[in-house]
Coordinates of C-alpha atoms in Angstrom, one line a residue:
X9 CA -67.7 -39.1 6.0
X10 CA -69.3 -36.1 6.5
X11 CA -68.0 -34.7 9.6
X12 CA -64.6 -35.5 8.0
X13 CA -65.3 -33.0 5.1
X14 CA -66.1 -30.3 7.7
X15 CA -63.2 -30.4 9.5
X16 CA -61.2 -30.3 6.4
X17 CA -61.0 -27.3 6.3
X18 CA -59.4 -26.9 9.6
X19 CA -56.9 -29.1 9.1
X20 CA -55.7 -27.5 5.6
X21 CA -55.2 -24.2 7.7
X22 CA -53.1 -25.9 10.4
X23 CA -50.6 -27.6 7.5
X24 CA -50.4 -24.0 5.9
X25 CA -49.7 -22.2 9.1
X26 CA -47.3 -25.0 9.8
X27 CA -45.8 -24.6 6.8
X28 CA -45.2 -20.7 7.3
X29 CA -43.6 -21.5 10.2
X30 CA -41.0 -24.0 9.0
X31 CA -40.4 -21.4 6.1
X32 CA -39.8 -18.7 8.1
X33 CA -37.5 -20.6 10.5
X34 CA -35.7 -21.3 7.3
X35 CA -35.5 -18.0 6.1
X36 CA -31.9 -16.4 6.5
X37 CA -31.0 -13.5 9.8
X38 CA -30.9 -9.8 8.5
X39 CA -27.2 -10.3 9.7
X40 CA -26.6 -13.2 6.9
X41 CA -28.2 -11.0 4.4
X42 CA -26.0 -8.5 5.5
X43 CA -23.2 -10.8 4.9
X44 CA -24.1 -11.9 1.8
X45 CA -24.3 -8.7 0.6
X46 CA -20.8 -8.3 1.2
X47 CA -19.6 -11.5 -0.7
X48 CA -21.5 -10.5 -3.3
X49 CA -19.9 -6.9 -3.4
X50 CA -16.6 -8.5 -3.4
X51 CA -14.6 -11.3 -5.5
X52 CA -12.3 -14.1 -4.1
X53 CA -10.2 -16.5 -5.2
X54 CA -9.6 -18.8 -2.4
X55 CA -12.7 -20.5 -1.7
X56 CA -13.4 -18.5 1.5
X57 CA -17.1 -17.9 0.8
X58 CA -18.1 -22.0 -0.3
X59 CA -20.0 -22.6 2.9
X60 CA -21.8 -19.1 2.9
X61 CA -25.3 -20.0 1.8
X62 CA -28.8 -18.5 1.7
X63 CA -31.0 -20.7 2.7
X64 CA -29.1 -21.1 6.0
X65 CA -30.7 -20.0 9.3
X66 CA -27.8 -17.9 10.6
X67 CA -24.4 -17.3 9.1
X68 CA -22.8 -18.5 12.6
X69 CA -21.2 -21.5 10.7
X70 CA -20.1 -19.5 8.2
X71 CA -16.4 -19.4 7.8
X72 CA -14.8 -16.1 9.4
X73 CA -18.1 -15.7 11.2
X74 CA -18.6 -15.7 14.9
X75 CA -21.8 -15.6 16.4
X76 CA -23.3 -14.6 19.9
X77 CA -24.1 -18.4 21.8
X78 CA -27.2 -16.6 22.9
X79 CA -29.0 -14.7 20.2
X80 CA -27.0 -15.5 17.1
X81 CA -25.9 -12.4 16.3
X82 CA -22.7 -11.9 14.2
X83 CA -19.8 -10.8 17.0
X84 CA -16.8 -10.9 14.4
X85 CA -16.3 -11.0 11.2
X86 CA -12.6 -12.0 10.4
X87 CA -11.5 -12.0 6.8
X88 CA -8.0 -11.1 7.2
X89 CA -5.9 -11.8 3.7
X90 CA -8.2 -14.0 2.2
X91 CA -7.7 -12.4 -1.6
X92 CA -10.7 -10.2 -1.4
X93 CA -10.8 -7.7 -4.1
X94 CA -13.8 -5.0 -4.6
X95 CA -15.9 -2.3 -2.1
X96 CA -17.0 -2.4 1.2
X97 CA -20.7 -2.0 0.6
X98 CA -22.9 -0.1 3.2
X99 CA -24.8 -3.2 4.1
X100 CA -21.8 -3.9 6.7
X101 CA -23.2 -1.2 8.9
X102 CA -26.3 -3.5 9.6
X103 CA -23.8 -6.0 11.7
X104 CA -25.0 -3.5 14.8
X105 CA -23.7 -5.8 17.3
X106 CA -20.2 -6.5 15.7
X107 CA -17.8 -6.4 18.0
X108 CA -14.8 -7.2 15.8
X109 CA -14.0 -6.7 11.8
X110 CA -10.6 -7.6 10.6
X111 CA -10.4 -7.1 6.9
X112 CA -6.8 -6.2 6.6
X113 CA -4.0 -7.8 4.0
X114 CA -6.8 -7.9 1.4
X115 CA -7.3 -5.7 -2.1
X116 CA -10.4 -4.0 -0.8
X117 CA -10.8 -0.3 -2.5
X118 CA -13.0 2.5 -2.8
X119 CA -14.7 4.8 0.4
X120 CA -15.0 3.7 4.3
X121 CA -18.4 3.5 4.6
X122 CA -20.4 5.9 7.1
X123 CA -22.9 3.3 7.8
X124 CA -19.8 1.3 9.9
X125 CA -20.9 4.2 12.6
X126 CA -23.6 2.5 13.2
X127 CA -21.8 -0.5 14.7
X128 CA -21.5 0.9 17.9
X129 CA -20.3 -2.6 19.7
X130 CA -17.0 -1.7 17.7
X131 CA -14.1 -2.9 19.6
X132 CA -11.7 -3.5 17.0
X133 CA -11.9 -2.3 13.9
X134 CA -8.4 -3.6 11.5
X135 CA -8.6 -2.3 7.6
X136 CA -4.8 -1.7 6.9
X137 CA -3.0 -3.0 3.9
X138 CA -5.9 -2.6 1.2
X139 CA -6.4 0.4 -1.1
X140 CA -9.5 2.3 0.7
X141 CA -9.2 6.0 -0.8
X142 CA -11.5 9.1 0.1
X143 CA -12.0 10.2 3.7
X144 CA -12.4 8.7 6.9
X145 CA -15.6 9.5 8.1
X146 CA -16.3 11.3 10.9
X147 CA -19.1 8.9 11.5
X148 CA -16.6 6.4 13.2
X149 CA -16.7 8.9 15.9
X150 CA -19.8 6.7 17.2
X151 CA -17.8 4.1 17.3
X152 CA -17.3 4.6 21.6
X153 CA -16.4 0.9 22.5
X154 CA -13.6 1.1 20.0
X155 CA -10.2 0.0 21.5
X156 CA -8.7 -0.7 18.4
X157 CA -8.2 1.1 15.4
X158 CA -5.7 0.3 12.5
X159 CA -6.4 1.9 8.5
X160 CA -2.8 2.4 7.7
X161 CA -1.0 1.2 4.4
X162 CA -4.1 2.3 2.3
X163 CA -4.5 5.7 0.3
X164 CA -6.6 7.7 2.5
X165 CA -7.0 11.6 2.0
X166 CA -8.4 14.4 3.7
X167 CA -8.4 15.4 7.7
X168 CA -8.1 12.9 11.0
X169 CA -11.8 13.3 11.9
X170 CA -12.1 15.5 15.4
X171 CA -15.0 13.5 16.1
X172 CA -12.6 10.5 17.0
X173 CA -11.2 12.8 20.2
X174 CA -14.8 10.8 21.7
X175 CA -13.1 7.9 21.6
X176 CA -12.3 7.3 24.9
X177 CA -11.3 3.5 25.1
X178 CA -8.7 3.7 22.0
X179 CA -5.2 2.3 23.2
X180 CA -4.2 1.3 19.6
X181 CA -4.5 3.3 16.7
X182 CA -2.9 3.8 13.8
X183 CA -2.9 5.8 10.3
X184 CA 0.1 5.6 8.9
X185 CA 1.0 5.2 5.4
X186 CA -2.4 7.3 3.7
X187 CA -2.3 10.4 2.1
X188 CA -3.8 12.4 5.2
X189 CA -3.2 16.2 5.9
X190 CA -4.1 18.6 8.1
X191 CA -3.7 19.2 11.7
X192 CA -3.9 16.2 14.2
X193 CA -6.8 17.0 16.9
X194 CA -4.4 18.1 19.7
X195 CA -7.5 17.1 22.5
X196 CA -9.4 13.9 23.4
X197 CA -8.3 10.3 22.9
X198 CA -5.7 11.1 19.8
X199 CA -3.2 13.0 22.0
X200 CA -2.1 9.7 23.6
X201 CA -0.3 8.3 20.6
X202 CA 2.9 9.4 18.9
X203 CA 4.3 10.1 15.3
X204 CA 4.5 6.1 14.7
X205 CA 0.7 6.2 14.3
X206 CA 0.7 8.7 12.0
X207 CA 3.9 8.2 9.8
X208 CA 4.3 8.3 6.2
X209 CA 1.6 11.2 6.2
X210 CA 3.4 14.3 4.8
X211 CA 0.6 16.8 4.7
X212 CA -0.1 16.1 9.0
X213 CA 0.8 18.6 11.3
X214 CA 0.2 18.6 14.9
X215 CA 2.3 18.0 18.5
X216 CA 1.7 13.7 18.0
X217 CA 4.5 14.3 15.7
X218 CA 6.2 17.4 16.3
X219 CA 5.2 19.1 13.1
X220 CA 4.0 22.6 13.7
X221 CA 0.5 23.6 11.7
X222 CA 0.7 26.6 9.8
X223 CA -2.5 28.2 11.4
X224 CA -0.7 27.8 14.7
X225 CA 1.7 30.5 13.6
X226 CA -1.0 32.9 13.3
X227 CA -2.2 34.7 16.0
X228 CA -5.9 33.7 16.2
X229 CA -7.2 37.5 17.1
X230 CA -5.5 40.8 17.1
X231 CA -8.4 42.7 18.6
X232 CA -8.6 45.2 15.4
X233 CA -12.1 45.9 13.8
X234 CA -13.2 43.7 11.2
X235 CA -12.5 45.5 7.2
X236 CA -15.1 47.1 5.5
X237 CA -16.6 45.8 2.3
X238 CA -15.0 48.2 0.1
X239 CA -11.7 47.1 2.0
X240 CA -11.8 43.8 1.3
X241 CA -12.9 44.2 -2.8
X242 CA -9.5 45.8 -2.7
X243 CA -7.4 43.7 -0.9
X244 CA -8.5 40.1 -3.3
X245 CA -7.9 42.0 -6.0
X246 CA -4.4 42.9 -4.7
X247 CA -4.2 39.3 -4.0
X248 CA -5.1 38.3 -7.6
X249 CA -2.6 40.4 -8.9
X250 CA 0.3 39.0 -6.3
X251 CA -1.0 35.7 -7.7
X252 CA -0.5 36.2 -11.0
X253 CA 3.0 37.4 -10.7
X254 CA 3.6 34.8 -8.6
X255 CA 2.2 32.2 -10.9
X256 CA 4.6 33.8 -13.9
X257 CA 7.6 33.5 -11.1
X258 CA 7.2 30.1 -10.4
X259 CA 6.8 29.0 -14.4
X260 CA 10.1 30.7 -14.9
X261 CA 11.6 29.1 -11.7
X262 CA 10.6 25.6 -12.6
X263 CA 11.7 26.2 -15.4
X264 CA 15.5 27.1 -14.9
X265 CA 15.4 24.6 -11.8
X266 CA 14.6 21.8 -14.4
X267 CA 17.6 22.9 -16.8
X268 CA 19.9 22.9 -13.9
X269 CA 18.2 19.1 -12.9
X270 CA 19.8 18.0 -15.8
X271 CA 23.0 19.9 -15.9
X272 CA 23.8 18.8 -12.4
X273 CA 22.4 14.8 -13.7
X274 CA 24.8 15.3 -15.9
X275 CA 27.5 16.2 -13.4
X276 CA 26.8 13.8 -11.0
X277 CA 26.5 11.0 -14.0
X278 CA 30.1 11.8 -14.3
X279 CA 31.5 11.9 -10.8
X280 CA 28.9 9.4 -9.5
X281 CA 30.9 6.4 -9.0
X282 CA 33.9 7.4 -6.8
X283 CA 31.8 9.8 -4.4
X284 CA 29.7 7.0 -3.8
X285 CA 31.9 4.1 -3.2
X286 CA 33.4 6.8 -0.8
X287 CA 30.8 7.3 1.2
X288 CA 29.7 3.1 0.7
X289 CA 33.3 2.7 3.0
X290 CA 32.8 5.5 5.0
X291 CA 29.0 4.1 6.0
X292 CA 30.3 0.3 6.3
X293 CA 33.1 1.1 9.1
X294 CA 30.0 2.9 11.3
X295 CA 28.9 -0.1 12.1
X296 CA 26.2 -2.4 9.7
X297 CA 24.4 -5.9 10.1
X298 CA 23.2 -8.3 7.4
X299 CA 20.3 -9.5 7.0
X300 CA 20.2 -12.8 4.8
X301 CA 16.5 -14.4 3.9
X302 CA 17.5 -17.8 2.4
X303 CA 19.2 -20.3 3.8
X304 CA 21.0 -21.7 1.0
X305 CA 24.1 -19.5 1.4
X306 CA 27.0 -20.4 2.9
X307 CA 28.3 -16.9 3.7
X308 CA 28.4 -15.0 7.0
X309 CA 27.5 -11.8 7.4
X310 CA 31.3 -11.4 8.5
X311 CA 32.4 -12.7 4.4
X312 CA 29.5 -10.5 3.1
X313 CA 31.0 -7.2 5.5
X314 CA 34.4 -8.4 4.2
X315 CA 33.7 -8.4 0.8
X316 CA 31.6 -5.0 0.4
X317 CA 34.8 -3.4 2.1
X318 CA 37.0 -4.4 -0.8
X319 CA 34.2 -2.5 -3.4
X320 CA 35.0 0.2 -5.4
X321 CA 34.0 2.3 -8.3
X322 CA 34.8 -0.7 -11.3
X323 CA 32.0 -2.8 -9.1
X324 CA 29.7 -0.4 -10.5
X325 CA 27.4 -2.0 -13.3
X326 CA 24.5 0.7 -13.0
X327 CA 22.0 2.9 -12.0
X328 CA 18.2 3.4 -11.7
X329 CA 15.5 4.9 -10.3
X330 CA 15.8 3.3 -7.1
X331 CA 19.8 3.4 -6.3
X332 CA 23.3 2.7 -7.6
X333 CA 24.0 -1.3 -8.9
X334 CA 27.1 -2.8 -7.5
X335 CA 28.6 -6.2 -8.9
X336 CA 29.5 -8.2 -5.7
X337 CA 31.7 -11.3 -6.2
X338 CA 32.4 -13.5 -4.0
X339 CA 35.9 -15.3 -3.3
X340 CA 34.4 -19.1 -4.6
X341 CA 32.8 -17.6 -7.8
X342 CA 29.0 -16.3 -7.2
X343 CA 28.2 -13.4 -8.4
X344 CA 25.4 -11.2 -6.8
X345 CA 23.7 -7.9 -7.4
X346 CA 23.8 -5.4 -4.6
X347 CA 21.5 -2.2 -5.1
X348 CA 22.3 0.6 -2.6
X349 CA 19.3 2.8 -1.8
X350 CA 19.8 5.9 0.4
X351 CA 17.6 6.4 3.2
X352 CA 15.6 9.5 3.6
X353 CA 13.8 8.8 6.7
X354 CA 15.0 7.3 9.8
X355 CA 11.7 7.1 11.5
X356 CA 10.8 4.8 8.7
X357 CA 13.7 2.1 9.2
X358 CA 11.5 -0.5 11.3
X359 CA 8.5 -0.5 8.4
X360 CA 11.2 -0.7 6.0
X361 CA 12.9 -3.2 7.5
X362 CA 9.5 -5.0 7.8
X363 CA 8.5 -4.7 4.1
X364 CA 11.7 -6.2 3.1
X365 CA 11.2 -9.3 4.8
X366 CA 8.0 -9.8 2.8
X367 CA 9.7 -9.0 -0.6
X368 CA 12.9 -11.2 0.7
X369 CA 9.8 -14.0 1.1
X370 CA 8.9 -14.2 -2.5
X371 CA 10.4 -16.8 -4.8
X372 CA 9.3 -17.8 -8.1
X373 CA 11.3 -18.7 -11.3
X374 CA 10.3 -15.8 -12.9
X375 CA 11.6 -13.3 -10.3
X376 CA 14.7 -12.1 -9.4
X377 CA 15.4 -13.5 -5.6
X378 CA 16.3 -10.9 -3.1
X379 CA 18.8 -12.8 -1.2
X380 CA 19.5 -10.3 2.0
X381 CA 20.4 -7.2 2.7
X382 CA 22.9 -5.1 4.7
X383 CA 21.7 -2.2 7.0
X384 CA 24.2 0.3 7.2
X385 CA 23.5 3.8 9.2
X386 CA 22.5 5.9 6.4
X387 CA 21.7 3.0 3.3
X388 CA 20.2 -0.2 2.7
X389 CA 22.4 -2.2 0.5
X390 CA 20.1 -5.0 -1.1
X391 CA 21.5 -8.6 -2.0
X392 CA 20.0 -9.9 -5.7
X393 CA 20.5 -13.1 -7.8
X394 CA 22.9 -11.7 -10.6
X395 CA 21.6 -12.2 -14.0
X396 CA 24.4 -12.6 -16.8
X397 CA 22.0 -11.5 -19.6
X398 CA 21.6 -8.1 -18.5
X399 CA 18.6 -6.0 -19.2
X400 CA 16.1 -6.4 -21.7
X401 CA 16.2 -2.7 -22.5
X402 CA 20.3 -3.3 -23.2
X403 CA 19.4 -6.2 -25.4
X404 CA 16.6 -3.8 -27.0
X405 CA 18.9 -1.1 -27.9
X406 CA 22.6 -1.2 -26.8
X407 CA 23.5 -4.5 -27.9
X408 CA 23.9 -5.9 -31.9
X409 CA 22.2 -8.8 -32.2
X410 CA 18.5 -8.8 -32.5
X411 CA 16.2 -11.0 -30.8
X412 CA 14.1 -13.2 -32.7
X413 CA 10.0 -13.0 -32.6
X414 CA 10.6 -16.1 -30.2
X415 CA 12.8 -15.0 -28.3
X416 CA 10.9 -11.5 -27.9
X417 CA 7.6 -13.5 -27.1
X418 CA 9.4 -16.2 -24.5
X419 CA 10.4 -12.9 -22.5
X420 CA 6.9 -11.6 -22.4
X421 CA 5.2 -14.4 -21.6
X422 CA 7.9 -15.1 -18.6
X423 CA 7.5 -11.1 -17.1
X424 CA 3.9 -11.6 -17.5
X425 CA 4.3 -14.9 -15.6
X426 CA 6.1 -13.4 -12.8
X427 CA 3.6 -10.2 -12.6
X428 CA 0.9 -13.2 -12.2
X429 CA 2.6 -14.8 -9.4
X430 CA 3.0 -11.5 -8.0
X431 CA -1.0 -9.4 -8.9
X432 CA -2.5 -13.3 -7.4
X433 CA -0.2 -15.7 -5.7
X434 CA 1.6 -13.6 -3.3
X435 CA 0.2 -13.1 0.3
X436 CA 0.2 -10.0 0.8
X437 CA 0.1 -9.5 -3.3
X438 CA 2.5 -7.2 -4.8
X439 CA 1.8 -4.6 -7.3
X440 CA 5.5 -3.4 -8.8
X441 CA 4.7 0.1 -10.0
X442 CA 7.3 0.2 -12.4
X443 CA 7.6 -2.6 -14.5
X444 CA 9.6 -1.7 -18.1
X445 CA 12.5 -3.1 -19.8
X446 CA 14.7 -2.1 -17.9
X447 CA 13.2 -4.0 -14.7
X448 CA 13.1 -7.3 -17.0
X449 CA 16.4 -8.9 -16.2
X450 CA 17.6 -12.1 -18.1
X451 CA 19.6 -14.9 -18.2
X452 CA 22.1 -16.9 -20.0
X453 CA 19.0 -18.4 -22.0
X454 CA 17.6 -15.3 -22.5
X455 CA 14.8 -16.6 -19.8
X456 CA 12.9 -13.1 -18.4
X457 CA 13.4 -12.1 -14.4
X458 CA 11.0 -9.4 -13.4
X459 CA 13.2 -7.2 -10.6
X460 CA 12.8 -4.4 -8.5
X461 CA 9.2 -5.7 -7.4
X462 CA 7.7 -3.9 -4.5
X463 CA 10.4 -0.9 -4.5
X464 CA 8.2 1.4 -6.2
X465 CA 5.6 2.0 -3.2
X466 CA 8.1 1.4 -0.6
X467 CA 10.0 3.8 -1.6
X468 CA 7.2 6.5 -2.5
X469 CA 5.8 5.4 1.2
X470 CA 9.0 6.5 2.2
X471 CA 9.4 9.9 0.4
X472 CA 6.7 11.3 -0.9
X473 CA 3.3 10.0 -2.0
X474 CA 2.6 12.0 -5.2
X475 CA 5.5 12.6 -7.8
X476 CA 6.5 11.8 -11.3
X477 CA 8.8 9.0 -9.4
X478 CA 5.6 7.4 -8.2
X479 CA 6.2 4.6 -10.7
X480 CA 9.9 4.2 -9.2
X481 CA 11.6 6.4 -12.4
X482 CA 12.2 10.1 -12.5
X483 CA 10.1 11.6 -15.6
X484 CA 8.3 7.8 -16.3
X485 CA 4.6 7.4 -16.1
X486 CA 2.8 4.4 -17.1
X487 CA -0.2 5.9 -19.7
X488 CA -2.7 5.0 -16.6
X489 CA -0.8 7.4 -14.7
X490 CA -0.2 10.0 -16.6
X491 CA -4.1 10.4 -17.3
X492 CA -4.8 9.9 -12.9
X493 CA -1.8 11.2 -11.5
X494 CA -1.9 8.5 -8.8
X495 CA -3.6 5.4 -8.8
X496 CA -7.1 4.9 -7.6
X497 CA -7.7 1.0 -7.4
X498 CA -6.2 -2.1 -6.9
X499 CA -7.8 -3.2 -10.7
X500 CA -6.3 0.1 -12.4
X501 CA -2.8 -0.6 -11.1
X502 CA -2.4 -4.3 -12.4
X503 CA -3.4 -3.1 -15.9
X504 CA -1.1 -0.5 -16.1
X505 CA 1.7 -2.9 -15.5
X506 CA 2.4 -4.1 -19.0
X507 CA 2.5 -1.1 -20.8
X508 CA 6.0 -0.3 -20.1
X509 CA 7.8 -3.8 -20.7
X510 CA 8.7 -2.8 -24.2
X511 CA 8.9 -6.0 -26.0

């Protein structure tokens, strides 16, 4: 009994330091903290995260997670449209042997973090269709193994980084769609792609898209002897004057160049309808294709082509921010709503054209189906259900009788319906932009059809990125907007949405 009680002791020790062990074999990899850091910046909706849990050993099981056979260490992380809305927090940089992140079709905002320079395994790197703002860091120039780089489609600002000529490996790359300016690095790795990875940028310059930079018109050194102190003093204050003239100048311009805006709205308001159908036959005899996305039509694109031939002005049923409204009826008695929208920029035609098939994807009864549409040389002519009710703005304030508190609240609740489909259902979502009364169609029940979903930042991607048609009507800001100037997150711009519907 005795000797038992001295080796007690000893045995007590072994069963703690056993114990130690099997906790510490328990305890979660840096990488899956890493990881969890992540989930717990971010929020999703469809279950993606159920089997991520701490007291795991590795997050190799993890759904989206790819791990090394050998050491365990997290490879890729692939978490491509999975509904994840919120930051991508710094923690992500500590995934130093990541070989591949795909994060892309997702509602991710805020800053690129720096710390994803320290992933120098890198090989492909895919963050496009979020809303990422600031800068891209010049830190990704570490990222050397990278062979693929995609952050287009979000609302990136600032310079292409020269510290990406280092990367030597890039054969894909692409920027497009962001709010980027300056000059394109004319050296290194960038000079090998064209202006399809940088389009939809309207502040770049360089020879990727044969855009001259201002700077390049100036010669760099004229050999002459740097100005004297005294020089200088007077030449800024010769340039403050010349600036305030020029500032008076331009008030005035703006001025008489938005009277004549409305004189010549005016003027066009008037003549609008048989200039256009003019130039509607003149585009359909050089040559056009349709484009149909449901199946449920028994029209060829021959009937279609047929029947827009035989349009003219008294087809013309409206006009809005985004194009003329044509009444299209077809010989057995549907009716359809065509909106012709001019394009601006051929080089855009392909993403266009690839945008459309996502909106022509969407169906939901509280949305107005876009059926088709016809690609003509210098227009796309887009095929809607036609809803007999008209607008609720025309029911609103053009038309006698008065809607009822029930009526009035059986609209809402069906836009707000349709927004819902459209902010959480959708994948890729859609945020419209420009939702009002007049973008609440409605039928022969006076049941609401939210239209012209997705045309707002198509469009802007297609013209320009910042204007007061950034909402998809000349002169109309939502109150969000009017306070940012352009939206900054994903969560701003679905609560914006219902302060224009008006009801």
């Amino acid at each position: 009994m005795g000797s038992f009680l001295r080796k007690q002791p000893s045995y007590l020790f072994i069963l703690i330091i056993l114990h130690l062990v099997a906790h510490e074999a328990r305890t979660l990899s840096s990488d899956g903290e890493a990881l969890l850091a992540f989930k717990k910046a971010v929020t999703n909706s469809d279950g993606v995260f159920l089997n991520w849990r701490e007291q795991d050993a590795d997050p190799c099981n993890w759904k989206g997670v790819r791990c090394d056979s050998h050491s365990k260490r997290v490879i890729n992380l692939i978490l491509a449209y999975h509904r994840l809305v919120g930051p991508i927090p710094p923690e992500i940089g500590r995934l130093n042997q990541l070989q591949t992140l795909s994060l892309q079709g997702n509602s991710l905002y805020g800053s690129l973090p720096p710390e994803l320079g320290n992933c120098t395994k890198l090989q492909q790197l895919y963050l496009q269709g979020n809303y990422l703002s600031g800068y891209i860091p010049s830190e990704f120039g570490e990222l050397v193994e990278l062979v693929a780089l995609d952050l287009s489609s979000n609302t990136l600002s600032g310079s292409v980084p020269h510290s990406l000529d280092k990367l030597s490996k890039l054969t894909s790359f692409n920027v497009s769609m962001n709010f980027l300016t300056g000059a394109i690095p004319s050296s290194g790795s960038l000079v090998n792609f064209n202006e399809t990875s940088f389009v939809g940028n309207l502040g770049l310059c360089g020879k990727q898209i044969n855009s001259v930079c201002k700077d390049a018109l100036q010669s760099p050194s004229n050999g002459l002897q740097s100005p004297s102190p005294d020089d200088m003093i007077n030449k800024r204050n010769g340039k403050n004057s010349t600036r305030l003239v020029i500032s008076a100048v331009a008030t005035v311009g703006a001025l008489l160049l938005v009277a004549l805006m409305c004189f010549w709205g005016c003027f066009l308001y008037k003549n609008f309808g048989k200039k256009d159908m003019r130039g509607f036959r003149v585009e359909l005899c050089g040559g056009s294709s349709v484009v149909m996305f449901h199946g449920d039509l028994p029209y060829s694109s021959k009937d279609i082509l047929k029947k827009l031939e035989t349009m003219d002005e008294e087809n013309i049923i409206g006009a809005g921010g985004f194009g003329t409204v044509y009444k299209l009826a077809m010989d057995d008695g549907n009716v359809f709503a065509l909106k012709r929208i001019v394009k601006t920029n051929e080089g855009l035609d392909r993403f266009f054209d690839r945008e459309l098939e996502i909106l022509g994807s969407v169906k939901h009864r509280y949305l107005v189906n876009l059926r088709g549409y016809c690609n003509s040389p210098s227009s796309k002519l887009l095929i809607y259900d036609y809803l007999q009710g008209g607008s609720l703005d025309e029911v609103l304030h053009e038309k006698s009788e008065q809607l009822d508190w029930d009526a009035r609240i059986n609209i809402i609740l069906g836009a707000a319906k349709g927004l819902s489909y459209l902010h959480h259902d959708c994948s890729p979502r859609i945020i419209h932009r420009d939702i009002k009364s007049s973008n609440i169609l409605l039928d022969g029940s006076f049941e609401a059809r939210v239209s012209d979903f997705g045309l707002a930042k198509l469009l802007e991607d297609e013209e320009s990125h910042i204007t007061t048609i950034v909402a998809g009507t000349f002169g109309y800001l939502a109150p969000v907007h009017r306070v940012y100037a352009v939206w900054q997150s994903h969560r701003e711009d679905r609560c914006l949405q219902f302060w224009g519907s008006g009801t």
